[in-house]
Short mmCIF file of C-alpha atoms and ligand atoms in Angstrom, two decimals:
data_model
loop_
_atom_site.label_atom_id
_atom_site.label_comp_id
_atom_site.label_asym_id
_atom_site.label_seq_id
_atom_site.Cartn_x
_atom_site.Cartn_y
_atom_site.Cartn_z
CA UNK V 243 -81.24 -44.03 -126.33
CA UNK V 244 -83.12 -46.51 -128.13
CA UNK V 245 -86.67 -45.82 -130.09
CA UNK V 246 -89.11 -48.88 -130.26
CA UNK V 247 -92.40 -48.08 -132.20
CA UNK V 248 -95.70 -49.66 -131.17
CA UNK V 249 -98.07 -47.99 -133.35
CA UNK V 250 -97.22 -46.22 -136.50
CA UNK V 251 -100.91 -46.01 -138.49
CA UNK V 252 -102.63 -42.71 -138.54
CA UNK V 253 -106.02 -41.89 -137.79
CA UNK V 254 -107.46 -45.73 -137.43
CA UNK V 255 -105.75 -48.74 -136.94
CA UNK V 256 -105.54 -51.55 -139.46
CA UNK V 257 -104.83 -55.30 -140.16
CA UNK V 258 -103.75 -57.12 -142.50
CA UNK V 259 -107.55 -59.67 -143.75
CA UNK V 260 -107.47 -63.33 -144.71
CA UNK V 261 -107.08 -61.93 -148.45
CA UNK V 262 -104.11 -59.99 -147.50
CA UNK V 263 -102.17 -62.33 -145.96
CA UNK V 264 -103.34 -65.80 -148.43
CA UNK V 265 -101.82 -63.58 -151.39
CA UNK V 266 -98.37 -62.98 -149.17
CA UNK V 267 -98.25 -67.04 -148.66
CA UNK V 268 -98.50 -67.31 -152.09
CA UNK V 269 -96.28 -64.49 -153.42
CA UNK V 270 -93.63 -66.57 -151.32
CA UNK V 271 -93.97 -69.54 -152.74
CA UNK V 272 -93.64 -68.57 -155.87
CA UNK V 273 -90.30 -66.45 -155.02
CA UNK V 274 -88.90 -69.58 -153.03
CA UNK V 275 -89.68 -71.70 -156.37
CA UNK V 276 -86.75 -73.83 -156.46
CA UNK V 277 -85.05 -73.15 -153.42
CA UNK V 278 -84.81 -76.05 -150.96
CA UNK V 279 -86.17 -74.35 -148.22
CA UNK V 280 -87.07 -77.42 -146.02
CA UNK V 281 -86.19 -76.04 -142.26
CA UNK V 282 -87.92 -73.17 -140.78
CA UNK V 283 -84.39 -72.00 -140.13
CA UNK V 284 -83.84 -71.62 -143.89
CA UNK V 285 -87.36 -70.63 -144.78
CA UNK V 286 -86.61 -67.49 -141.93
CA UNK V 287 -83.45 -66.40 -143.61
CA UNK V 288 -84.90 -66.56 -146.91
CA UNK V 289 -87.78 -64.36 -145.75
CA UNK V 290 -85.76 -62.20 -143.92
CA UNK V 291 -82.89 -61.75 -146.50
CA UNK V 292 -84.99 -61.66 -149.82
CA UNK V 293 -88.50 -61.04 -149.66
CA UNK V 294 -89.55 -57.09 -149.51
CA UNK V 295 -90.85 -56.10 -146.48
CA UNK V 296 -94.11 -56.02 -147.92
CA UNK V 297 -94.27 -59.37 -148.46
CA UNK V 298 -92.94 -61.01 -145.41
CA UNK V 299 -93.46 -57.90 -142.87
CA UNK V 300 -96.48 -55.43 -142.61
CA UNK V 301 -95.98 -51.55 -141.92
CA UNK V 302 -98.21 -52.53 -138.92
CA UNK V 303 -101.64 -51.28 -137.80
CA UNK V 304 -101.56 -49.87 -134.56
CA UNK V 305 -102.01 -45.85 -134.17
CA UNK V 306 -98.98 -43.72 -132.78
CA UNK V 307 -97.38 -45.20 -129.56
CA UNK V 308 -93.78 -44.45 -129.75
CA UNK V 309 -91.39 -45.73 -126.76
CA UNK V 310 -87.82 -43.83 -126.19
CA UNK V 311 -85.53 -46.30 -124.06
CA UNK V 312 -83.63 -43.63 -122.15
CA UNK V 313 -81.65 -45.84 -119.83
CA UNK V 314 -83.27 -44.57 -116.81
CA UNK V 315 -85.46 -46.37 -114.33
CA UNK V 316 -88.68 -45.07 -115.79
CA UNK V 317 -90.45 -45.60 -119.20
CA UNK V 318 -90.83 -42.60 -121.96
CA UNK V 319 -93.63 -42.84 -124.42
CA UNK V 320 -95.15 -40.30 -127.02
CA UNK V 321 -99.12 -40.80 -127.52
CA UNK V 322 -101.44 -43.15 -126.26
CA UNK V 323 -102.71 -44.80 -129.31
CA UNK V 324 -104.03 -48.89 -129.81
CA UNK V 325 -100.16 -49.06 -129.78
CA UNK V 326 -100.12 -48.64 -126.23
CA UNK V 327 -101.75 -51.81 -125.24
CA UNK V 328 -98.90 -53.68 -126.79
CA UNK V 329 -96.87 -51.53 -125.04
CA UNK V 330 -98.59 -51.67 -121.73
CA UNK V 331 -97.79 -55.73 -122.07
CA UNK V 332 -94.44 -54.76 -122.76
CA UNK V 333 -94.01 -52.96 -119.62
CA UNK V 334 -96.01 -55.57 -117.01
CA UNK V 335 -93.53 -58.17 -118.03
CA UNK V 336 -89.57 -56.03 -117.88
CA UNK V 337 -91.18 -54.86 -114.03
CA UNK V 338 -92.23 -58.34 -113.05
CA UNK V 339 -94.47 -57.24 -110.74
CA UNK V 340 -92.43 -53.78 -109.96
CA UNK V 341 -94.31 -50.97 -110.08
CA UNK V 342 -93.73 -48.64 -113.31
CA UNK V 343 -92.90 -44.88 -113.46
CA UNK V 344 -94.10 -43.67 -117.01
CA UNK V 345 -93.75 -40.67 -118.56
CA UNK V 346 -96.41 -39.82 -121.28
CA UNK V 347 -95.81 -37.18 -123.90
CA UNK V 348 -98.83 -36.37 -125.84
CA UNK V 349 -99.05 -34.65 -129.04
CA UNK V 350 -102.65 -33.94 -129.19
CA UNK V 351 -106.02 -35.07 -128.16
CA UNK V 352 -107.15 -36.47 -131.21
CA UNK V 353 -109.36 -39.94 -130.81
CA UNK V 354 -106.48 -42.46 -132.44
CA UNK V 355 -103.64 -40.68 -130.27
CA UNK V 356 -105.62 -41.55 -127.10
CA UNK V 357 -107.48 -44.71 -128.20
CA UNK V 358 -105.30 -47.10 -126.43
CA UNK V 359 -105.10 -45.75 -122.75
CA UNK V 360 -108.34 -47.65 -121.52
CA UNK V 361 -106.19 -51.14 -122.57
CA UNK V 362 -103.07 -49.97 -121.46
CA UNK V 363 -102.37 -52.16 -118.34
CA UNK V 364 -100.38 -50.60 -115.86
CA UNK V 365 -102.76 -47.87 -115.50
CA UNK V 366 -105.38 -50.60 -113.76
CA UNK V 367 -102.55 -51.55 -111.66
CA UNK V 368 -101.78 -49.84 -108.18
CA UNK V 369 -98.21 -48.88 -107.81
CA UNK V 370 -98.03 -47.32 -111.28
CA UNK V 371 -97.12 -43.98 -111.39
CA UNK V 372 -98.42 -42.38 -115.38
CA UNK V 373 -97.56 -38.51 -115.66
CA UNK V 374 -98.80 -37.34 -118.82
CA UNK V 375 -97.35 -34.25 -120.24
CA UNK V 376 -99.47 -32.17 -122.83
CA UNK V 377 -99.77 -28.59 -124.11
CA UNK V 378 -103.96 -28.95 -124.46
CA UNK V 379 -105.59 -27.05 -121.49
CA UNK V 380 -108.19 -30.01 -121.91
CA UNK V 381 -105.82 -32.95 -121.11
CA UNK V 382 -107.21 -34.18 -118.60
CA UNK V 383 -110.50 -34.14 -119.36
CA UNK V 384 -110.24 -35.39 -123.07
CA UNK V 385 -108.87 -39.00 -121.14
CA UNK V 386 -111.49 -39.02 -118.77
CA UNK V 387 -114.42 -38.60 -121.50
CA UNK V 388 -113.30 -41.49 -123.39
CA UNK V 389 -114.32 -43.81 -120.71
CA UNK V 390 -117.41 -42.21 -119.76
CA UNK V 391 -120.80 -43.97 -120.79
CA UNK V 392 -121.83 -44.89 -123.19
CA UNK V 393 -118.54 -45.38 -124.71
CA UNK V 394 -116.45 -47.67 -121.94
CA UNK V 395 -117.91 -49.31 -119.73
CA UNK V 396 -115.50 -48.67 -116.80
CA UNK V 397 -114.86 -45.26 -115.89
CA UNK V 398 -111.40 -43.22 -115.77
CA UNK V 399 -111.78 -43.14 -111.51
CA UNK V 400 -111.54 -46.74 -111.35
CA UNK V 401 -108.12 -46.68 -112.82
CA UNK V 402 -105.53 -48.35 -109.92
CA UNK V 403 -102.14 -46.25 -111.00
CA UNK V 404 -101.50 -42.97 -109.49
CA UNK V 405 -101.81 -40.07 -112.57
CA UNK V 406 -100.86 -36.80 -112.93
CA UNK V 407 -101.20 -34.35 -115.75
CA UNK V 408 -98.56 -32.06 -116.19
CA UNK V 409 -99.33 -28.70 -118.45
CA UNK V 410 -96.33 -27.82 -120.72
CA UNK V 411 -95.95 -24.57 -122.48
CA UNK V 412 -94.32 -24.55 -126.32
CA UNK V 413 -90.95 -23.52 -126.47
CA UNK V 414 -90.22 -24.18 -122.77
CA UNK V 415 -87.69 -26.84 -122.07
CA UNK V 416 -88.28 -28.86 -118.71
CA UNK V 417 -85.73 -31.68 -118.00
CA UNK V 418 -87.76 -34.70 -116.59
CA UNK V 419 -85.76 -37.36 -115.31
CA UNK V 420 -82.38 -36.28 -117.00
CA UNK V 421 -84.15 -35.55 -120.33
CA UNK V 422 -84.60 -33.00 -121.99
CA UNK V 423 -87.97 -32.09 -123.32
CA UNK V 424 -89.06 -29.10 -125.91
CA UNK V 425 -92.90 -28.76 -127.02
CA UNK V 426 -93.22 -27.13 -129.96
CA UNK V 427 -96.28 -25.84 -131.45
CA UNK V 428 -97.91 -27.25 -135.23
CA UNK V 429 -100.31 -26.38 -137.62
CA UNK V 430 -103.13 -29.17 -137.36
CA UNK V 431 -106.73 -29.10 -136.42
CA UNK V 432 -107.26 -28.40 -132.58
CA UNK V 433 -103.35 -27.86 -132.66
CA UNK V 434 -100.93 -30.79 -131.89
CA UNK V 435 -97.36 -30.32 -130.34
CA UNK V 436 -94.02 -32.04 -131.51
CA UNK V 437 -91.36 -32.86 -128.93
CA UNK V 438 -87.70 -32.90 -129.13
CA UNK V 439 -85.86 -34.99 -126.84
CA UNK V 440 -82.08 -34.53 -125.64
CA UNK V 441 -80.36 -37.13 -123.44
CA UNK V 442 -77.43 -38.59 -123.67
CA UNK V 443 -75.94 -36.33 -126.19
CA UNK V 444 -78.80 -37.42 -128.86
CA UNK V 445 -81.72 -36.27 -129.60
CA UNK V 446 -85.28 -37.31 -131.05
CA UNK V 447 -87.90 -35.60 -132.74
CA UNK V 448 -91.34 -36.51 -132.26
CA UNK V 449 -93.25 -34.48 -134.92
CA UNK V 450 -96.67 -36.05 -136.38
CA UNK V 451 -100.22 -34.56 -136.97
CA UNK V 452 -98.19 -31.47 -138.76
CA UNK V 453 -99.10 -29.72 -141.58
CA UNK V 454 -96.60 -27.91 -143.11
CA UNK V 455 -96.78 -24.55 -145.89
CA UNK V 456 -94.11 -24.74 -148.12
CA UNK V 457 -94.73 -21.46 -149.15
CA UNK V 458 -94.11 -20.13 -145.54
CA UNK V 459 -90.28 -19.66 -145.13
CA UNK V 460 -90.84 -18.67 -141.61
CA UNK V 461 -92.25 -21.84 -140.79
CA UNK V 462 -89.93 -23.87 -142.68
CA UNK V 463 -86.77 -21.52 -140.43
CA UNK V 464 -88.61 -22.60 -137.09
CA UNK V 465 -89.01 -26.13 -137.82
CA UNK V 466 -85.17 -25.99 -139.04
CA UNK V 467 -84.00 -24.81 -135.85
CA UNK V 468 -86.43 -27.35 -133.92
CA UNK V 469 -85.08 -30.05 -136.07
CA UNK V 470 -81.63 -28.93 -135.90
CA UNK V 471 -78.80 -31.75 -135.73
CA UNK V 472 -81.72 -34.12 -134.71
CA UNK V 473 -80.20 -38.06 -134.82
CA UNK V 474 -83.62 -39.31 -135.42
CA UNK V 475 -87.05 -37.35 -136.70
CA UNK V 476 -89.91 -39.05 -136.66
CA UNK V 477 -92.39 -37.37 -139.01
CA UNK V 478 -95.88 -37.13 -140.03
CA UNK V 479 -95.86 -38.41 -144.08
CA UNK V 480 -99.37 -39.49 -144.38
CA UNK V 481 -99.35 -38.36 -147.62
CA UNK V 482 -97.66 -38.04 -151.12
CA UNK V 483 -97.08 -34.78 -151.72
CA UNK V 484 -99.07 -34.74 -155.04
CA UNK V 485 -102.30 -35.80 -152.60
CA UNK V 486 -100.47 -32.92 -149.79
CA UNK V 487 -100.83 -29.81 -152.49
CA UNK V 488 -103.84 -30.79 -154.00
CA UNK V 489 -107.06 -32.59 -152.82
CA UNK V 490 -105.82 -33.38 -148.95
CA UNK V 491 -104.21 -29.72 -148.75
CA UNK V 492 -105.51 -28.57 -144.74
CA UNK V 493 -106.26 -32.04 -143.61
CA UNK V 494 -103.53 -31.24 -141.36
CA UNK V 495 -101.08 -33.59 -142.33
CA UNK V 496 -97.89 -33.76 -144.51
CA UNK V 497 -95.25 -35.49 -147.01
CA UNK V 498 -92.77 -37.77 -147.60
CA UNK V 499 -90.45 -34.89 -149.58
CA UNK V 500 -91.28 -32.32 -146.97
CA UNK V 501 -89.87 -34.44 -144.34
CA UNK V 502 -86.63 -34.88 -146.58
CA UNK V 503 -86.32 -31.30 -147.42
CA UNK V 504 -86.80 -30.22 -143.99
CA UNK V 505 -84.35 -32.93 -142.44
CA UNK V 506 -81.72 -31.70 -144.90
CA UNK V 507 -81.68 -28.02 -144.32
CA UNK V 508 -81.88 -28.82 -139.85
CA UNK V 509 -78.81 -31.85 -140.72
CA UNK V 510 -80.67 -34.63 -139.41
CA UNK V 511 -79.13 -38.06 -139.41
CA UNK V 512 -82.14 -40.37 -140.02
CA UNK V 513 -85.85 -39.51 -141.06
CA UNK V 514 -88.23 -42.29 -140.34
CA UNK V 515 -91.85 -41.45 -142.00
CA UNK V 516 -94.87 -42.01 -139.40
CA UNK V 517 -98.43 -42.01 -139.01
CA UNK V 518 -99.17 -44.02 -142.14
CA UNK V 519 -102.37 -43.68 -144.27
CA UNK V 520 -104.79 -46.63 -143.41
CA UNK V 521 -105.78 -46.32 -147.16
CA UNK V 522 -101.98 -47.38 -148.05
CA UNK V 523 -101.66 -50.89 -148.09
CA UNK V 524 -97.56 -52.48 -147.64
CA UNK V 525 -97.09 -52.40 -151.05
CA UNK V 526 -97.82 -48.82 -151.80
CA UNK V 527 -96.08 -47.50 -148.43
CA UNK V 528 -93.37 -49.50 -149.44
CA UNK V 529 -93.53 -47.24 -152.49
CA UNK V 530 -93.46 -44.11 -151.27
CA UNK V 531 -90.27 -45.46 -149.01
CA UNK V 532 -88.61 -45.96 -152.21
CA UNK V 533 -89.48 -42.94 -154.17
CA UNK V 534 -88.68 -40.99 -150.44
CA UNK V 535 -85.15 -42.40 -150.89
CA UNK V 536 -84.81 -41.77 -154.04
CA UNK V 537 -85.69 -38.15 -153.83
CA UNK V 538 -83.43 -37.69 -151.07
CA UNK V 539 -80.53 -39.11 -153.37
CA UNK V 540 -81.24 -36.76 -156.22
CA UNK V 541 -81.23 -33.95 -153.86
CA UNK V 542 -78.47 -34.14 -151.55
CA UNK V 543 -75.95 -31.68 -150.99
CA UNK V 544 -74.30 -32.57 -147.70
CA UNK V 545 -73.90 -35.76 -145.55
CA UNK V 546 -76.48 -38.51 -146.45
CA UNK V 547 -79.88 -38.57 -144.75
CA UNK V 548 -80.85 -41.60 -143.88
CA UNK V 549 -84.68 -42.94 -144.64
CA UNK V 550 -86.68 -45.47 -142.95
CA UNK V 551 -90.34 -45.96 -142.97
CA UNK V 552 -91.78 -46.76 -139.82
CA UNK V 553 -93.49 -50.54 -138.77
CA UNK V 554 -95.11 -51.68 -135.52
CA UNK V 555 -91.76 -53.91 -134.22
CA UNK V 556 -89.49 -51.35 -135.09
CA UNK V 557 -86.32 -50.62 -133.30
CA UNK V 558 -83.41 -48.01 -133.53
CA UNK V 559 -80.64 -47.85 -131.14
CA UNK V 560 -78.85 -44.75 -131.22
ZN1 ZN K 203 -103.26 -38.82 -135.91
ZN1 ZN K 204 -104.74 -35.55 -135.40
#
């Protein structure tokens, strides 16, 4: 398996302004001072091997769109957010004019996890096949209303790809094209749905929009056990969990240390933090990615749990 994320930015998506990216240029400079960088070759592995990410990268500004490479003939992808148009461009040019089978795994209706389907290309084009998979009695309906008037102004029947929505229920596997799929149910407004997905002998977690109640041990047990072994989780960590306890406690989202604390009591290999705040800019996620490692460090007991923090781009082969 192989995860490749198109949209990582929660609730709206950003860019990087003129300001943003003027102040970069010149943070560079100033770094290379001295250097003779004078090919684009060197000037690449220069920014590659010693800038921070925040400097010559971005933590990207899409909303969630996350793609898991299964092997198979047919694409796997959790939420539909501005992510997904990138990712519908991805798709048009591996089928070369073969139609695609895509599987669509949504963890909730909310407007930035659907945001990208209108721009998503090879639902325009006939010979598509899009199942979308979803625990919300309202699927349907929620991606049909998006592109009614006055907000779109071409409506959802005019799409050319054959679609199907497919009801799941939490807790109940269902094996779709060799994988393995498990909804489970979390706490966030309207309710949203993490996935974990088992093929190959790995296994990915899916798990943003979730707030989590550290004072609930039940909760914490279930979301151990759904976690359990887990190669990769991808996690909701829109916030620090100063701003998680206090002021932004039930906004429905979570924290960088719950995501370590939970990952180390299920065993999971590699925690990559998701759904970033559009408040945060590179700098300060880059931050919390450091403090996040840190903290997993100081309170490790077993095996190591690897921490990434998640960028429109980003890769992991498993
Ligand atoms: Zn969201
Ligand atoms: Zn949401």
């Amino acid at each position: 398996m192989r995860v490749r994320f198109w949209g990582t930015r929660g609730s709206i998506p950003v860019s990087l302004t003129w300001r943003d990216l003027r102040d970069r240029v010149a943070q560079a400079i100033v770094a290379a001072n001295g250097r003779a960088l004078d090919t684009l070759e060197k000037a690449h592995a220069f920014a590659e091997g010693e800038l921070p990410f925040s400097v010559a990268g971005t933590y990207g500004g899409h909303s969630p769109c996350v793609e898991l490479e299964t092997g198979g003939p047919s694409y796997f992808v959790c939420d539909m957010g501005s992510g997904a148009r990138a990712f519908g461009a991805h798709v048009m040019a591996r089928q070369a004019g073969a139609p695609a089978h895509i599987n669509v795994f949504m963890s909730h209706l909310h407007w930035d996890h659907v945001m990208g389907f209108p721009f998503f290309i090879p639902a325009w084009v006939p010979g598509s096949r899009i199942r979308v998979y979803g625990c919300h009695p309202n699927l349907e309906a929620a991606f049909v209303r998006q592109q009614e008037p006055p907000g779109f102004p071409v409506g959802f029947s005019r799409l050319g790809a054959e679609l199907e929505f497919v009801p799941l229920v939490a807790g109940k596997t269902v094996e779709v094209e060799g994988v393995r799929v498990t909804p489970k149910l979390q706490l966030h407004g309207g309710d949203s749905y993490g996935y974990r997905f088992e093929a190959g002998g790995r296994s990915v977690i899916y798990s943003t929009d979730s707030e989590h109640k550290l004072e609930d041990a039940a909760e914490s047990r279930d979301f151990v056990a759904f976690f359990r072994d887990a190669d990769l989780v991808i996690f909701d960590s829109m916030y620090s969990l100063a701003e998680a306890v206090s002021v932004k406690e039930d906004w429905g989202h979570s924290s960088n240390m719950v995501g370590v604390e939970l990952c180390q009591m299920a065993g999971v290999k590699h925690l990559v933090l998701f759904h970033h705040e559009p408040a945060y800019d590179d700098a300060a996620i880059e931050r919390v990615l450091v403090e996040t490692r840190r903290f997993e460090e100081l309170t490790r007991e077993g095996a190591a749990l690897q921490v990434s923090s998640a960028y429109d781009g980003l890769e992991i082969p498993l």
